[in-house]
Tab-separated table of C-alpha atoms and ligand atoms in Angstrom:
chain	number	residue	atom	x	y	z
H	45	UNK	CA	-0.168	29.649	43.831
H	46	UNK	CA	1.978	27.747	41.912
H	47	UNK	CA	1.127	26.942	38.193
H	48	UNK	CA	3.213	23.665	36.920
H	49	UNK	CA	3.367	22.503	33.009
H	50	UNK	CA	3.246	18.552	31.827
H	51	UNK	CA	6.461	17.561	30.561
H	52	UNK	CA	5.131	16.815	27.504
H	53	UNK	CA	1.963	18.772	26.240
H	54	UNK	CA	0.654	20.230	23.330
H	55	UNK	CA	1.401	20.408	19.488
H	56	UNK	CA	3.375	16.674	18.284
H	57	UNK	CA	5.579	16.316	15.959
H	58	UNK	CA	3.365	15.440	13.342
H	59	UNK	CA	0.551	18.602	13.568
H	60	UNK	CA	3.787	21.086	14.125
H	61	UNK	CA	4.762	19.470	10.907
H	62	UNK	CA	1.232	19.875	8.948
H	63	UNK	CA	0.475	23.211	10.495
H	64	UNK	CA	4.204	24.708	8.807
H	65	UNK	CA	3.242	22.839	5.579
H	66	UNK	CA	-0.139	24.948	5.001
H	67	UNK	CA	1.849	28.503	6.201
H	68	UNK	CA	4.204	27.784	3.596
H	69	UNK	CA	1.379	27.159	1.500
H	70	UNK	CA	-0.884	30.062	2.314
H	71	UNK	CA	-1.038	31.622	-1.085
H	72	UNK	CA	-4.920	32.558	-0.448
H	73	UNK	CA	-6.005	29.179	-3.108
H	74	UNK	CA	-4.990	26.524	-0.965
H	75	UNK	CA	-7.017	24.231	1.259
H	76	UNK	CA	-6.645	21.483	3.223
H	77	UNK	CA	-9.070	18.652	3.255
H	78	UNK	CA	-10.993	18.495	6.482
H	79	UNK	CA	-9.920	20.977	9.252
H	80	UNK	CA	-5.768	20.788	9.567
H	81	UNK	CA	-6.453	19.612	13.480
H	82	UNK	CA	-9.588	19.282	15.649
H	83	UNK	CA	-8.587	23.233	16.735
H	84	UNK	CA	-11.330	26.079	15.654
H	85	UNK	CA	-8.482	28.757	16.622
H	86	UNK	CA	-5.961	27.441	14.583
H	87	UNK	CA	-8.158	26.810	11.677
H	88	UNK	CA	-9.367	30.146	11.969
H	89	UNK	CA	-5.894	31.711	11.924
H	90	UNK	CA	-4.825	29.800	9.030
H	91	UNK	CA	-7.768	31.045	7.534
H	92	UNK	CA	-6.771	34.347	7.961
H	93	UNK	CA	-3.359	33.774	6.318
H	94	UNK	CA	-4.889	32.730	3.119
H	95	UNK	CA	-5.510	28.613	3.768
H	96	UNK	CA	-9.087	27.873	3.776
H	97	UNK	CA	-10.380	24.083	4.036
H	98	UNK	CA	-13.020	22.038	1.960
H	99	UNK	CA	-14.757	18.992	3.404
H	100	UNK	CA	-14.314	17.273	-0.121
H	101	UNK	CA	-13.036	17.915	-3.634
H	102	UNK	CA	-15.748	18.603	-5.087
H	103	UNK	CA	-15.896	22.285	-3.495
H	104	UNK	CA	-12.351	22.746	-5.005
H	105	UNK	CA	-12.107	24.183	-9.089
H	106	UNK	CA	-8.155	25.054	-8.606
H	107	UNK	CA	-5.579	25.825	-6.346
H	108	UNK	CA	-3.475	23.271	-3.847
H	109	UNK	CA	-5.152	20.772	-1.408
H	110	UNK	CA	-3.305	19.889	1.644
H	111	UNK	CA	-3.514	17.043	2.989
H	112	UNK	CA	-3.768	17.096	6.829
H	113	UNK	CA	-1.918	14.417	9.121
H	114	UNK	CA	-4.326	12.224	9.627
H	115	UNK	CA	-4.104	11.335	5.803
H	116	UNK	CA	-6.224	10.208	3.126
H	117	UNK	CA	-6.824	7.608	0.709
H	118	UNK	CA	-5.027	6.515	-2.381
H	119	UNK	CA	-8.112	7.190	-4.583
H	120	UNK	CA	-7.860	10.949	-3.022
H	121	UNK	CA	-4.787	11.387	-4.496
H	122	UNK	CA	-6.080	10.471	-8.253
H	123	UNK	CA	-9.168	12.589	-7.794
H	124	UNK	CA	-6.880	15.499	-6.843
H	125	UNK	CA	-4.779	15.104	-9.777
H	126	UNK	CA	-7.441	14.072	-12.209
H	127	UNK	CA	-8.753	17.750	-11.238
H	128	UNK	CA	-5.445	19.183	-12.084
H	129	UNK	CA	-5.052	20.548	-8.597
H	130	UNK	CA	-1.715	20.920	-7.303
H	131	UNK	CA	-1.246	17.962	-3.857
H	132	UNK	CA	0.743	19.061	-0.669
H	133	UNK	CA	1.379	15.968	1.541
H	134	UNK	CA	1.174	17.024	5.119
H	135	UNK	CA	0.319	13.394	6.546
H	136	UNK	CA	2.216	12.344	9.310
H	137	UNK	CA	5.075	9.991	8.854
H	138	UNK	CA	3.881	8.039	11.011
H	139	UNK	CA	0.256	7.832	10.155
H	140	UNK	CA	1.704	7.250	6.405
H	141	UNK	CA	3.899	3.832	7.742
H	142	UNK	CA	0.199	2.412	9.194
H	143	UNK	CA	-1.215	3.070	5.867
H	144	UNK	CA	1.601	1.973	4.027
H	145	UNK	CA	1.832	-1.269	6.395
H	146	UNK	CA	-1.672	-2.178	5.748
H	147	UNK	CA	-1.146	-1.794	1.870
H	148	UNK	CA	1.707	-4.417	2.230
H	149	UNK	CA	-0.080	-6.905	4.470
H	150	UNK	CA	-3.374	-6.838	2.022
H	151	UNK	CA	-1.112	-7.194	-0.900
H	152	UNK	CA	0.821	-10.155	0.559
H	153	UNK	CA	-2.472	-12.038	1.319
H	154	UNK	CA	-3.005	-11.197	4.764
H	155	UNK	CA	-6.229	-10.655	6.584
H	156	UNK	CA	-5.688	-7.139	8.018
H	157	UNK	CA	-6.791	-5.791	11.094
H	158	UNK	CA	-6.591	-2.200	12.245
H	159	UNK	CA	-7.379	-1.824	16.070
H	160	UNK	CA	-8.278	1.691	16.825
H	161	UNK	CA	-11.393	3.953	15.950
H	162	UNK	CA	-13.704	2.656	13.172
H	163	UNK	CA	-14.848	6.859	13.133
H	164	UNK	CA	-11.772	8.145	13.189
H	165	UNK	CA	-10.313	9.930	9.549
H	166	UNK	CA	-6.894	8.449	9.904
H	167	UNK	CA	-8.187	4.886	10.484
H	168	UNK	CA	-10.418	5.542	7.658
H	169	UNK	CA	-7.207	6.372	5.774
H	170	UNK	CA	-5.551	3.062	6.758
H	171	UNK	CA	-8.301	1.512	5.791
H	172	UNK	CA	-8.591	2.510	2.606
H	173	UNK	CA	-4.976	2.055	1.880
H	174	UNK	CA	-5.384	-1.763	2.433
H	175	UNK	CA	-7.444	-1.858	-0.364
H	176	UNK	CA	-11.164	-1.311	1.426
H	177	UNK	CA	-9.951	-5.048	3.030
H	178	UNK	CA	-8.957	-4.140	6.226
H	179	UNK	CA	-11.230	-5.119	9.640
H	180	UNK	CA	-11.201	-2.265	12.255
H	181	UNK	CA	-11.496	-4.107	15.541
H	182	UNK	CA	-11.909	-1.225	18.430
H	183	UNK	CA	-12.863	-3.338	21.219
H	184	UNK	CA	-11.464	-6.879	22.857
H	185	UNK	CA	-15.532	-8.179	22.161
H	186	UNK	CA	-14.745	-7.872	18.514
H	187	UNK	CA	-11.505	-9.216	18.236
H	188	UNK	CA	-13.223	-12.393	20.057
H	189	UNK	CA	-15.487	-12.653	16.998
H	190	UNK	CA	-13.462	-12.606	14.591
H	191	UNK	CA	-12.806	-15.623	12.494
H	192	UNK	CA	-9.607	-17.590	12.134
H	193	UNK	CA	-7.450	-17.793	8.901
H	194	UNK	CA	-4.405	-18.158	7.184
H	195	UNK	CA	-2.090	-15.597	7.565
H	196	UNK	CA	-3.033	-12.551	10.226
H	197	UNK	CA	-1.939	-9.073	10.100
H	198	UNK	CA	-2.157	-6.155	12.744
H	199	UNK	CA	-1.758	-2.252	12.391
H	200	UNK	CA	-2.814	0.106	15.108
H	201	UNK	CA	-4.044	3.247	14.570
H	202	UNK	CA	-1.010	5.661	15.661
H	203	UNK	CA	-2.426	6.728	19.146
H	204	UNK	CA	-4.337	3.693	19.939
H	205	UNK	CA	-3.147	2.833	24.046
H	206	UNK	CA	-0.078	0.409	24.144
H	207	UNK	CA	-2.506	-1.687	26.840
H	208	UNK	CA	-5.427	-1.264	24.222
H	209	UNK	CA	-3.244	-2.981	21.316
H	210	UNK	CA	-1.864	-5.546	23.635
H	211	UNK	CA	-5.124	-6.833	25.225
H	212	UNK	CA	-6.962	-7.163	21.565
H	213	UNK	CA	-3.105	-8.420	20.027
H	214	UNK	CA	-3.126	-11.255	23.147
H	215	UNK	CA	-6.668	-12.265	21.819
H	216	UNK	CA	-5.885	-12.379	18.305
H	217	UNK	CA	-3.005	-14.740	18.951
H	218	UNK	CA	-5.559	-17.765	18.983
H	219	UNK	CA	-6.826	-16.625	15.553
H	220	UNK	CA	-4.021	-17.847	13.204
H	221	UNK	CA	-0.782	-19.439	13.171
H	222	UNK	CA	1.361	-17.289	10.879
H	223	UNK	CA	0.497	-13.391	11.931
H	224	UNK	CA	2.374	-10.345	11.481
H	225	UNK	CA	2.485	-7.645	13.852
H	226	UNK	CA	3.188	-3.719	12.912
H	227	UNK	CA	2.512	-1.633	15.796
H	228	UNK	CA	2.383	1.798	14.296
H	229	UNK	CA	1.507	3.461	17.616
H	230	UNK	CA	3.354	6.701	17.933
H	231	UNK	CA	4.465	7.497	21.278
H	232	UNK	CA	3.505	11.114	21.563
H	233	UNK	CA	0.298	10.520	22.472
H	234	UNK	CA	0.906	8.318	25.344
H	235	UNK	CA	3.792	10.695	26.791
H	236	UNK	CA	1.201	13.357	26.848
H	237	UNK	CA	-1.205	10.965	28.770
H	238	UNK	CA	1.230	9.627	30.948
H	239	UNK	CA	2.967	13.540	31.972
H	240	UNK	CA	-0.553	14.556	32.482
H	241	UNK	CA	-1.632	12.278	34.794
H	242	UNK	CA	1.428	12.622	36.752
H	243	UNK	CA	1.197	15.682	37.321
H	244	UNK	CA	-2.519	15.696	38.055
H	245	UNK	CA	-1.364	13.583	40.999
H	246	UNK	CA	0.725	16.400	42.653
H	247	UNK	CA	-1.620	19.361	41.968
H	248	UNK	CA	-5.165	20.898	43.428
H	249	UNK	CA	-6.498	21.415	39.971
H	250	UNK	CA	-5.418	20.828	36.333
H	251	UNK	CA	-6.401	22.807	33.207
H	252	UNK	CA	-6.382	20.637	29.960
H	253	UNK	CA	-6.300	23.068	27.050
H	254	UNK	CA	-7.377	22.405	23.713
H	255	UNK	CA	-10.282	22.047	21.377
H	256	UNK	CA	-13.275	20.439	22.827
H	257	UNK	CA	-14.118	18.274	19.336
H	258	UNK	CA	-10.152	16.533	19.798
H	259	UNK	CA	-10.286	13.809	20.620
H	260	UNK	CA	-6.933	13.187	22.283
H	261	UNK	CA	-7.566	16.935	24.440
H	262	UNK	CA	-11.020	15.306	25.669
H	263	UNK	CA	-8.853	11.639	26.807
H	264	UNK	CA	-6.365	13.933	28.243
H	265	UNK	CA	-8.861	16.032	30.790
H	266	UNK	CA	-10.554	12.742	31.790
H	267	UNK	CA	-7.373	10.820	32.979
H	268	UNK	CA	-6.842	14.307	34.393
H	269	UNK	CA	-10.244	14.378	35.914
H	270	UNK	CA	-9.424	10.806	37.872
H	271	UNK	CA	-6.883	12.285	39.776
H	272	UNK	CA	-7.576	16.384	40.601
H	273	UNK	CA	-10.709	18.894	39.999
H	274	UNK	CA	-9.958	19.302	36.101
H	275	UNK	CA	-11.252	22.015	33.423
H	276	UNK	CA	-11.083	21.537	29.779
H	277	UNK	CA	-10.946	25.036	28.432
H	278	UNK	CA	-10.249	26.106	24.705
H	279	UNK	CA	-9.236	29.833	25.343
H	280	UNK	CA	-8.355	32.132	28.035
H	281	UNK	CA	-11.859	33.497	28.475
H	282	UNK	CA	-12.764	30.519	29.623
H	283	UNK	CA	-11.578	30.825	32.970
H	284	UNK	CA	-13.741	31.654	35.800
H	285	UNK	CA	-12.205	32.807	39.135
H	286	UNK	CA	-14.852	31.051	40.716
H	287	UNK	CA	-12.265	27.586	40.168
H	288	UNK	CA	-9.360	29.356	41.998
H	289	UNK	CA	-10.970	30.808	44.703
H	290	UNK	CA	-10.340	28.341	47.705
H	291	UNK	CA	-6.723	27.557	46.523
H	292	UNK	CA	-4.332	28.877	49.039
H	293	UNK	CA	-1.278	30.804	47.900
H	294	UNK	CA	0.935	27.701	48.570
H	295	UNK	CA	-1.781	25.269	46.244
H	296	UNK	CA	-0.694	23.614	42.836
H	297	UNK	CA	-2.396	24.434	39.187
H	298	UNK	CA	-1.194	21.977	36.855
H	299	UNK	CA	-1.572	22.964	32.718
H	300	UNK	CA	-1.355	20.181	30.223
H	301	UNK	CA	-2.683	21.058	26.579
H	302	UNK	CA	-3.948	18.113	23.551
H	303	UNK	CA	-1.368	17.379	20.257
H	304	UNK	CA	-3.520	19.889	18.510
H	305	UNK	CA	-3.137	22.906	20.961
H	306	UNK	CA	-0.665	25.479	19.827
H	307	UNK	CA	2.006	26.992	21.885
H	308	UNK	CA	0.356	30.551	21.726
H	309	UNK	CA	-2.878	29.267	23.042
M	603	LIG	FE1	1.821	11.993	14.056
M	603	LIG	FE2	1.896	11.006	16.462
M	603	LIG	FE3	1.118	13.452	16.098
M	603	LIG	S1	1.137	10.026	14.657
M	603	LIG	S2	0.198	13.482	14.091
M	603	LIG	S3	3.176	12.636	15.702
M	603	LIG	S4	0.262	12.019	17.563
């Protein structure tokens, strides 16, 4: 059989970033804030290297907190130094323009909307970055709701769907006369979708590889699961012969892997 990769799969540009950040800061007293990426492997080999993580400050006395790429909030930042604990800023560039975006569109007056994932830590993060003022719409039903005003902005969350944005965006057009658009969506997420289900379309069966709490892995194996038999697996050990057994020696496996799966995975 032949076994095919995505064009595009696994670790982004923004985790690869984070993930070096806390190995050059494993000094066995740091921790990052919230697991570094919705991957129990890679947390636990971090862990292992002397980078532990905390679900809030409070569990910290000393030491360096690492901020993880979804970000954080600005009053995170004060608590953290008010504790006299050293701050390493792993948040993704991109994830730090949406917050930054919805700081300047609260501060210049505008209603703010984030469309993405009310649950989701870096939409929290936006959130509180537009001083607690933002709305988080996630579906079109709630951008029909919502009330017109005087000046309108819109930030995405980074890996909201380009079609997701644009449906609620079209809606919100009727809401205001002067709005301001920032779409902070980062492409890497969408590349990942869109190699995946190509390649789902060619093959027999697809294996999506990556934690089974991410988010994006989960999104990725049910596009996947539209087009081919598809099994979301986090390690190795997961795979049963049983799946391969009809495939013929000239049959296609196709292997695509979430932003938060590493290489060596
Ligand atoms: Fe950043 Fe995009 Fe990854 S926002 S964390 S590079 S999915």
């Amino acid at each position: 059989m032949e076994v095919i990769l995505a064009e595009y799969l696994g670790f982004c540009y923004g985790v690869k970033r984070a993930i070096k950040i806390a190995e050059e800061n494993a000094d066995g007293k740091s921790c990052t804030l919230g697991p570094i990426i919705h991957n129990p492997q890679v947390v636990e080999k971090l862990r292992r290297e002397g980078v532990g993580t905390v679900d809030s400050l409070q569990e910290m006395e000393e030491g360096t907190v690492i901020i993880r790429s979804h970000g954080v909030g600005p009053q995170v930042y004060k608590d953290a130094e008010l504790k006299g604990l050293k701050i390493v800023d792993a948040t993704c560039p991109h994830v730090k323009k949406a917050q930054l975006s919805a700081k300047e569109l609260s501060e210049s007056g505008y209603k703010t909307v984030i469309v993405g994932e009310k649950n989701h830590p870096e939409v929290k993060s936006i959130f509180e970055w537009s001083n607690k003022e933002a709305i988080i719409l996630e579906t079109e039903e709630e951008a029909k709701q919502l009330s017109s005003c005087q000046k309108l902005g819109i930030v995405s969350q980074t890996t909201v769907s380009s079609e997701r944005f644009k449906r609620i965006v079209e809606l919100l057009l009727e809401k205001s006369n002067n709005i301001k658009i920032l779409r902070t969506i980062c492409i890497a997420t969408e590349q990942r979708q869109a190699a995946a289900i190509e390649l789902a379309e060619k093959v027999d069966v697809m294996l999506v590889i990556g934690g089974k709490n991410s988010a994006n892995t989960t999104r990725l194996a049910q596009l996947c699961e539209e087009k081919c038999q598809t099994y979301h697996i986090e390690t190795a050990e997961e795979l049963s012969p049983e799946w391969f057994k009809k495939i013929e020696k000239k049959e296609k496996i196709g292997i695509t892997a979430g932003a938060s799966t590493p290489d060596w995975i």
